[in-house]
Short mmCIF file of C-alpha atoms in Angstrom, two decimals:
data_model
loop_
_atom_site.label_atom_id
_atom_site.label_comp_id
_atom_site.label_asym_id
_atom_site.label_seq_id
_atom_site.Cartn_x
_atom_site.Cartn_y
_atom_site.Cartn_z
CA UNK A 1 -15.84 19.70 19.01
CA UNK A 2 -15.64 20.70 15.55
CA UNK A 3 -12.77 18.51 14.26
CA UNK A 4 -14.13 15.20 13.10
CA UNK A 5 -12.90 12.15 14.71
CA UNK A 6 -9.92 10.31 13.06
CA UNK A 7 -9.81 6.36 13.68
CA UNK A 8 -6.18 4.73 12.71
CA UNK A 9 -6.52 1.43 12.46
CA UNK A 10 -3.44 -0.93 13.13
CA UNK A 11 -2.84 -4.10 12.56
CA UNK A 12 -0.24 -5.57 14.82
CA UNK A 13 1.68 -9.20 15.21
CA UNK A 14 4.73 -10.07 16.68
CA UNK A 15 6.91 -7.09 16.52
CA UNK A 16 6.77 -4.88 19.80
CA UNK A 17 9.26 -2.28 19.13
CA UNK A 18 8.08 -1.25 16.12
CA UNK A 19 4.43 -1.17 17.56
CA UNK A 20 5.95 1.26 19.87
CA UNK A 21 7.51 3.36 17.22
CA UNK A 22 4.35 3.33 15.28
CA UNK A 23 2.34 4.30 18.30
CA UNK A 24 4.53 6.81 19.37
CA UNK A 25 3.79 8.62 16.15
CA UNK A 26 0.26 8.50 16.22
CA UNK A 27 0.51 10.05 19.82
CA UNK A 28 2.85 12.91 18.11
CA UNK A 29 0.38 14.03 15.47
CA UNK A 30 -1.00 17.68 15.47
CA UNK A 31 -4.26 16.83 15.21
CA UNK A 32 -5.87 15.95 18.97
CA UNK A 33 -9.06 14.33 17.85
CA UNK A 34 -8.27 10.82 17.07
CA UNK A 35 -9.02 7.52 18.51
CA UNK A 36 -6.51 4.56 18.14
CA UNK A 37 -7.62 0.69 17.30
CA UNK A 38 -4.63 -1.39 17.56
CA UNK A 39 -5.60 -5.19 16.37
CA UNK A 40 -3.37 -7.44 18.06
CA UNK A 41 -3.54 -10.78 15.74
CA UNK A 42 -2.67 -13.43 18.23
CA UNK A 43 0.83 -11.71 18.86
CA UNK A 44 2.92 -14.06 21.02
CA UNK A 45 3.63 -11.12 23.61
CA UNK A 46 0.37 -9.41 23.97
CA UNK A 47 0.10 -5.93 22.01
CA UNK A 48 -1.74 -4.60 25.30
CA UNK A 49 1.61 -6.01 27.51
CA UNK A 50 3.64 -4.45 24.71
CA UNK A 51 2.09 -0.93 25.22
CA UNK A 52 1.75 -1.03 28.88
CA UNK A 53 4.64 1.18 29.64
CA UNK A 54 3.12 4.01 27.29
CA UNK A 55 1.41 7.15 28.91
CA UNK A 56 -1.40 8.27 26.22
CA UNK A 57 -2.62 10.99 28.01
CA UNK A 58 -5.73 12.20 26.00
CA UNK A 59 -5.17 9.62 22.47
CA UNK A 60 -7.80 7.38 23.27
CA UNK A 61 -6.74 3.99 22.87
CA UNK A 62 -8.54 0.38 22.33
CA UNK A 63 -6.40 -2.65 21.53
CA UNK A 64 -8.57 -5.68 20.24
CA UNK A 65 -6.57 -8.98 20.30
CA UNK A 66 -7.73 -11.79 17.92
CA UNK A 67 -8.18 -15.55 19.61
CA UNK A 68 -5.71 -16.65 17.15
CA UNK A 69 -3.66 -15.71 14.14
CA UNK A 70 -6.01 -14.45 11.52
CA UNK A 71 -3.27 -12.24 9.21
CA UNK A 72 -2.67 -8.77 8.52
CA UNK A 73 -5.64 -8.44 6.26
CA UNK A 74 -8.29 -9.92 8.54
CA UNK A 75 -6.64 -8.04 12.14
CA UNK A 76 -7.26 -4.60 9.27
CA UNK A 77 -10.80 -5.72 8.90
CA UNK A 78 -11.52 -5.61 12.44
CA UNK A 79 -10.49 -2.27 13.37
CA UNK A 80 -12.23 -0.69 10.32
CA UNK A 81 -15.64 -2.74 11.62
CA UNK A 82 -14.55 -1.44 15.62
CA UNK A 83 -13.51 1.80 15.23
CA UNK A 84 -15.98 5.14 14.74
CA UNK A 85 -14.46 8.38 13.41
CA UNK A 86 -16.01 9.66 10.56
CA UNK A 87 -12.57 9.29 8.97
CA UNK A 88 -10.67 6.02 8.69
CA UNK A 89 -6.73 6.12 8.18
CA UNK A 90 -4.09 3.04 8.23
CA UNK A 91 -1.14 2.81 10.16
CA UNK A 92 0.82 -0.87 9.31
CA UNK A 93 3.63 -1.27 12.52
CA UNK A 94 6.58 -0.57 10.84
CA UNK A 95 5.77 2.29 9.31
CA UNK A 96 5.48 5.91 11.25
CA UNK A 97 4.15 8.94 10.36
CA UNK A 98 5.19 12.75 10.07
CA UNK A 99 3.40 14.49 12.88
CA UNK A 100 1.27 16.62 10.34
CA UNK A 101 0.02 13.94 8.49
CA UNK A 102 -3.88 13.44 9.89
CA UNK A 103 -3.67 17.50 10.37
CA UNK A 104 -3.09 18.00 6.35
CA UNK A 105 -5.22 15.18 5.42
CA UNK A 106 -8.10 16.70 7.55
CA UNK A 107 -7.58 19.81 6.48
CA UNK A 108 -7.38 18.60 2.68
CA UNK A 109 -10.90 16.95 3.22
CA UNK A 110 -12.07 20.49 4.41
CA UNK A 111 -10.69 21.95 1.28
CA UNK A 112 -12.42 19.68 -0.97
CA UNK A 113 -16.00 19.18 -1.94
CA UNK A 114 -18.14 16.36 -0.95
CA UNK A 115 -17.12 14.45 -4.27
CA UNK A 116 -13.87 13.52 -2.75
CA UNK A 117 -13.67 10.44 -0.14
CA UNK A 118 -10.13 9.56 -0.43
CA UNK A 119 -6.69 11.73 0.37
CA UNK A 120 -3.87 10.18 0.30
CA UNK A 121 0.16 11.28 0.82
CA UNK A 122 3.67 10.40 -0.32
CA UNK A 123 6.00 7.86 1.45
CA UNK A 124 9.92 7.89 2.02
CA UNK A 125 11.33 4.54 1.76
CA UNK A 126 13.97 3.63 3.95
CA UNK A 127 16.00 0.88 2.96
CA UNK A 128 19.32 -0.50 4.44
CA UNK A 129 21.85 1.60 1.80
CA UNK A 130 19.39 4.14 0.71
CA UNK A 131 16.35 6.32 0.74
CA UNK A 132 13.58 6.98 -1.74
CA UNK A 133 10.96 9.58 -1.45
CA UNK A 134 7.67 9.36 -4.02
CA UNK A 135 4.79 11.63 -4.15
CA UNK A 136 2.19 11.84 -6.20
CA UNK A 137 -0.01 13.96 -8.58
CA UNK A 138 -2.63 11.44 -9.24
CA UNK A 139 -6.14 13.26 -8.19
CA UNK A 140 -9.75 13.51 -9.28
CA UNK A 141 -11.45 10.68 -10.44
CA UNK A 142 -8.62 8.27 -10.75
CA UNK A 143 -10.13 4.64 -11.94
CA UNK A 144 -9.52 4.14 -15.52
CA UNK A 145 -5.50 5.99 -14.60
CA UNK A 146 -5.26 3.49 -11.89
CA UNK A 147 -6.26 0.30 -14.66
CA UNK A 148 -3.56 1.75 -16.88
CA UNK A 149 -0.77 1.12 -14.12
CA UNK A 150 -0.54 4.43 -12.64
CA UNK A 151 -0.06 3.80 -8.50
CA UNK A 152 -1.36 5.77 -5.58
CA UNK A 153 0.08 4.95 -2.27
CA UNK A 154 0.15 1.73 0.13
CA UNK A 155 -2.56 1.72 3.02
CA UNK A 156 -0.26 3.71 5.04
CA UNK A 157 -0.59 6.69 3.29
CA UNK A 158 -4.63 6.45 3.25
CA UNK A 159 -7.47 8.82 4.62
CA UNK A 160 -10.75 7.20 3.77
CA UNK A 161 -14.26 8.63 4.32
CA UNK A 162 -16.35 5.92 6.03
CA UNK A 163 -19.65 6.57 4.51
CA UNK A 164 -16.91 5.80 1.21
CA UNK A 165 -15.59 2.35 2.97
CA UNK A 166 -19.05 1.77 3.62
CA UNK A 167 -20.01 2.24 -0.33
CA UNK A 168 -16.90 0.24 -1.46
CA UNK A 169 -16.87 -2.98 1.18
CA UNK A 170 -14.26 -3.75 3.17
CA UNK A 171 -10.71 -4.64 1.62
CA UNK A 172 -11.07 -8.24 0.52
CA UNK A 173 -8.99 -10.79 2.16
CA UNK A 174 -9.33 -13.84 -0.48
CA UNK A 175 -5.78 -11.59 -1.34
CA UNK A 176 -2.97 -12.61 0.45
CA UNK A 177 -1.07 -8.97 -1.53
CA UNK A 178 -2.49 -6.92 -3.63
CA UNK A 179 -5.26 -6.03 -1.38
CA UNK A 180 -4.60 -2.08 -1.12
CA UNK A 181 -4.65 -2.03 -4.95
CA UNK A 182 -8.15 -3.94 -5.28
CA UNK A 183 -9.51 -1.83 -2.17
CA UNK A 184 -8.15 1.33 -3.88
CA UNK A 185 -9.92 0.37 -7.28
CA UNK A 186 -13.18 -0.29 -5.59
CA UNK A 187 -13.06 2.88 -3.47
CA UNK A 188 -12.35 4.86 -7.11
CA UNK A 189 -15.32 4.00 -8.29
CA UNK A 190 -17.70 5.62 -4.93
CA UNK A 191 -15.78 9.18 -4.92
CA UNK A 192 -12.66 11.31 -6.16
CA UNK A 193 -9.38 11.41 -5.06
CA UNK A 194 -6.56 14.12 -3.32
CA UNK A 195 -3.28 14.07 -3.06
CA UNK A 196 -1.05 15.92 -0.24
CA UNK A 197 2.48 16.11 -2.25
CA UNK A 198 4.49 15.21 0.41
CA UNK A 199 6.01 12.47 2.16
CA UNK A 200 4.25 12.13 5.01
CA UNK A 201 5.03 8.37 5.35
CA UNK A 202 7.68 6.48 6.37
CA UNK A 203 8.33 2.75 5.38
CA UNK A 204 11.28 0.79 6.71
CA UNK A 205 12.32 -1.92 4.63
CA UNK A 206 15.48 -4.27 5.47
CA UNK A 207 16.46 -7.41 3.19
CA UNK A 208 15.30 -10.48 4.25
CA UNK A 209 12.46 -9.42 6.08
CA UNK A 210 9.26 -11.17 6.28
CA UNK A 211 6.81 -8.95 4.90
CA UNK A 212 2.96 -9.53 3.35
CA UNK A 213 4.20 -7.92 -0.14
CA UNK A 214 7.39 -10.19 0.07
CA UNK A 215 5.28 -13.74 -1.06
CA UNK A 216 6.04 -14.00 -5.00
CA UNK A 217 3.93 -17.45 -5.30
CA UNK A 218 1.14 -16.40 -3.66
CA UNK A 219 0.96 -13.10 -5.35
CA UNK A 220 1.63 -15.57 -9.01
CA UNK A 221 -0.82 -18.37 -7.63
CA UNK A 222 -3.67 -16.38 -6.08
CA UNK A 223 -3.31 -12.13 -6.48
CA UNK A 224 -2.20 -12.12 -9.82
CA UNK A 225 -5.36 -14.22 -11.42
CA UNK A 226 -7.99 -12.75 -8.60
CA UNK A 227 -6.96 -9.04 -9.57
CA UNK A 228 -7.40 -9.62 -13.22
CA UNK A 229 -11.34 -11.88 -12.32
CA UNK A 230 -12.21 -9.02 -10.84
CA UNK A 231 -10.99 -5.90 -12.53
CA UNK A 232 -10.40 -7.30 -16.52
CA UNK A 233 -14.13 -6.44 -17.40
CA UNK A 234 -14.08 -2.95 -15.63
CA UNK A 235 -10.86 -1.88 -17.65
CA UNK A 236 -12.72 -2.98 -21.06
CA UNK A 237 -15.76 -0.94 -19.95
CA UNK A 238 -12.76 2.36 -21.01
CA UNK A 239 -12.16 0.66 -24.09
CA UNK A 240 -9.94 -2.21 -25.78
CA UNK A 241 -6.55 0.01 -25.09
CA UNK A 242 -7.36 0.49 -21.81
CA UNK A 243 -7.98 -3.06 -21.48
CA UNK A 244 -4.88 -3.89 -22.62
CA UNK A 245 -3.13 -1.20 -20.78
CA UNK A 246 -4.61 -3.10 -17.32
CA UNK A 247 -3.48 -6.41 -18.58
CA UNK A 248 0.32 -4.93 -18.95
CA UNK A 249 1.00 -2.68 -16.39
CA UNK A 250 -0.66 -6.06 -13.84
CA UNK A 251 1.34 -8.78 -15.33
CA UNK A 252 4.73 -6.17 -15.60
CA UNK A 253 3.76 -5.80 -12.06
CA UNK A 254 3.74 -9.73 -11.21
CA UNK A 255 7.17 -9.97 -13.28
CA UNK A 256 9.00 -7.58 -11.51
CA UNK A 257 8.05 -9.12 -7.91
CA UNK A 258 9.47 -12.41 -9.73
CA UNK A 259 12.90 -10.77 -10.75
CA UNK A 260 12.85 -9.58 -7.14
CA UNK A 261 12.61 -12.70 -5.18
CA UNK A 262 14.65 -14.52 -7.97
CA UNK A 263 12.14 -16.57 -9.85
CA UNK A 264 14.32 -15.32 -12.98
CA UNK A 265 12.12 -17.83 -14.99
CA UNK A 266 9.04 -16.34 -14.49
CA UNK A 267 9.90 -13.06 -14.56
CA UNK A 268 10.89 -13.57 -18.11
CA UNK A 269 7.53 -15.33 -18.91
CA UNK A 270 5.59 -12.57 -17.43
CA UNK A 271 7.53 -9.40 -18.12
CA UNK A 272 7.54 -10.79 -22.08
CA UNK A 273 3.49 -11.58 -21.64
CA UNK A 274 3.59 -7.31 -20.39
CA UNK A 275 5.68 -6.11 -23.37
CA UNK A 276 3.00 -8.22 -25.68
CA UNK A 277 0.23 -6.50 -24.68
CA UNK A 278 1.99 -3.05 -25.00
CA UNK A 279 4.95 -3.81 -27.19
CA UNK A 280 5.91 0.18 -27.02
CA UNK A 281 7.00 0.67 -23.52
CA UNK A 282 10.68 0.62 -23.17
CA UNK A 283 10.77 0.81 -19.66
CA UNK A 284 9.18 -3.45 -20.04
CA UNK A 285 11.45 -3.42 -22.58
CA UNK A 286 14.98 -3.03 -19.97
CA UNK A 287 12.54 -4.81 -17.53
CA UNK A 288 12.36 -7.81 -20.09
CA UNK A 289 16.24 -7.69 -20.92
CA UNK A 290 16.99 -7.49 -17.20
CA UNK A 291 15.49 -10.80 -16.89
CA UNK A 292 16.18 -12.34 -19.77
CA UNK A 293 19.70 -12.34 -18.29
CA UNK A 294 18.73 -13.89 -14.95
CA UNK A 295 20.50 -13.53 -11.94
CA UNK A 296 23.52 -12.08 -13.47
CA UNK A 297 21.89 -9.06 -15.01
CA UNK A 298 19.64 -8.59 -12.50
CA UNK A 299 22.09 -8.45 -10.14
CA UNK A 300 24.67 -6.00 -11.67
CA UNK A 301 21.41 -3.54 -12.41
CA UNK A 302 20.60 -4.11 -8.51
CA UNK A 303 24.18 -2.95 -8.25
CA UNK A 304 24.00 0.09 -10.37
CA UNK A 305 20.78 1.28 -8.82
CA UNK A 306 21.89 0.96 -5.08
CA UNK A 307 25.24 3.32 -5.95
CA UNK A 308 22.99 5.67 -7.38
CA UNK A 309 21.26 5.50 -4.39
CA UNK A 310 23.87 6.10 -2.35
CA UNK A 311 24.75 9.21 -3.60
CA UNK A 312 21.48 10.86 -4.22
CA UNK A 313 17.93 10.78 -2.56
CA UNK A 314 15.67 10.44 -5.06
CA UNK A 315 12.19 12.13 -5.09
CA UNK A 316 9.94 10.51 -7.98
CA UNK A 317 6.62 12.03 -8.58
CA UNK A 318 3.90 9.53 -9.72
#
């Protein structure tokens, strides 16, 4: 067979009809040659119980269940180390995909020259009163754009080469968040990026739900510092701006999780520390007002931005 194998790796706990969903998209892609690792981490109804009832006629199929709860990031770790395609991708179980995604990703490896170990593709975000649809431009070699703040999609959206992954390490799991963004930098630094402009993805998100990204102390207490240990000294290797650059866009990053979850205190402490270290950026500037307000003007610009939504999809190219 000429196609090269595709492994999607997916990490699974506690959420069976959304594993099915997720499945059920892998099954629908275009592209035949792919072998599924579904990491069941400790789930309280088995993944493989969970599954039983699907027919998966020639997707070949391995589900690995963990002895006990080891979290998203270790359960990813184990089907990247299990699985054997020459191409890795990441399928989290609420998200689904477009059934041409692993076909255009394939095909955009083909297209590209050996330089290139990374494509990756837009997501549509589907919340409870509205949708939002990002793509993004971002290609080539990508590192010192990604230090600045520019952002290249979740795991989801990811195609890796494994001799790449191999280069790189595996994503480090001392992050409880964050951990896509370190892997991402780390993989930047082996091979070049591509981008397939279009949204390819799609993320569910409802309020309220438990989610890895959803955490603010953690990401404060642990991500937050970690990131900047390990990434500070490769943004000053690109020079004092960019250094500074890396140090704002991170800590505006950290700020706006806190106005998010409500820790109105420390997103004013941190989205102040971003505007600091790059004083000329008016979008940290609203950011900075927003929560200098607290819950009042954060909610009534939560307000604005969901009618907006309402009434218009947006598609933002990053």
């Amino acid at each position: 067979m000429n196609d090269p194998l595709v492994s999607v790796v997916l990490p699974t706990y506690d959420r069976p009809e959304n594993l099915r969903n997720a499945v059920q998209s892998v099954q629908e892609q275009t592209y035949s040659h792919i072998e599924l690792v579904v990491v069941d981490d400790h789930s309280p109804t088995p993944a493989a119980d969970t599954l039983s009832s699907l027919s998966f006629d020639e997707l070949t199929v391995e589900i690995i269940r963990h002895e006990e709860n080891r979290g998203a990031n270790e359960a990813r770790n184990t089907g990247i180390r299990e699985s054997t395609g020459e191409y890795i991708a990441f399928l989290d179980d609420d998200d689904d995909w477009a059934p041409s995604k692993i076909e255009k990703q394939v095909a955009a490896f083909r297209e590209a020259g050996p330089e290139v170990g990374v494509v990756y593709t837009g997501s549509e975000y589907v919340y409870d009163d509205y949708v939002r649809t990002v793509v993004f431009s971002l290609e080539g070699d990508v590192t010192e754009a990604m230090l600045r703040g520019r952002s290249l999609g979740e795991f989801t959206t990811l195609m890796v080469r494994r001799d790449v992954a191999r280069a790189a390490g595996l994503p480090d799991t001392d992050f409880p968040s964050w951990q896509d963004r370190d892997w991402l930098l780390r993989l930047s630094r082996h091979c070049e990026f591509k981008t397939v402009p279009e949204a390819l993805t799609t993320r569910r998100r409802k309020t309220g739900e438990d989610s890895i990204s959803d955490n603010f102390e953690e990401k404060r207490d642990i991500s937050y510092p970690l990131f900047i240990e390990k990434h500070r000294d490769l943004a000053a290797e690109y020079g004092w701006r960019c250094e500074r650059a890396f140090m704002a866009a991170t800590t505006e990053s950290l700020g706006q999780e806190a106005l998010k979850n409500g820790y109105y205190a420390d997103a004013k402490k941190y989205l102040l520390k971003a505007l600091r270290y790059h004083p000329l950026d008016r979008s940290r500037l609203v950011y900075a007002l927003v929560a200098y307000g607290g819950k009042y003007t954060y909610r009534a610009a939560h307000t604005l931005a969901s009618l907006l939504h309402r009434v218009r999809t947006d598609t933002i190219h990053k």
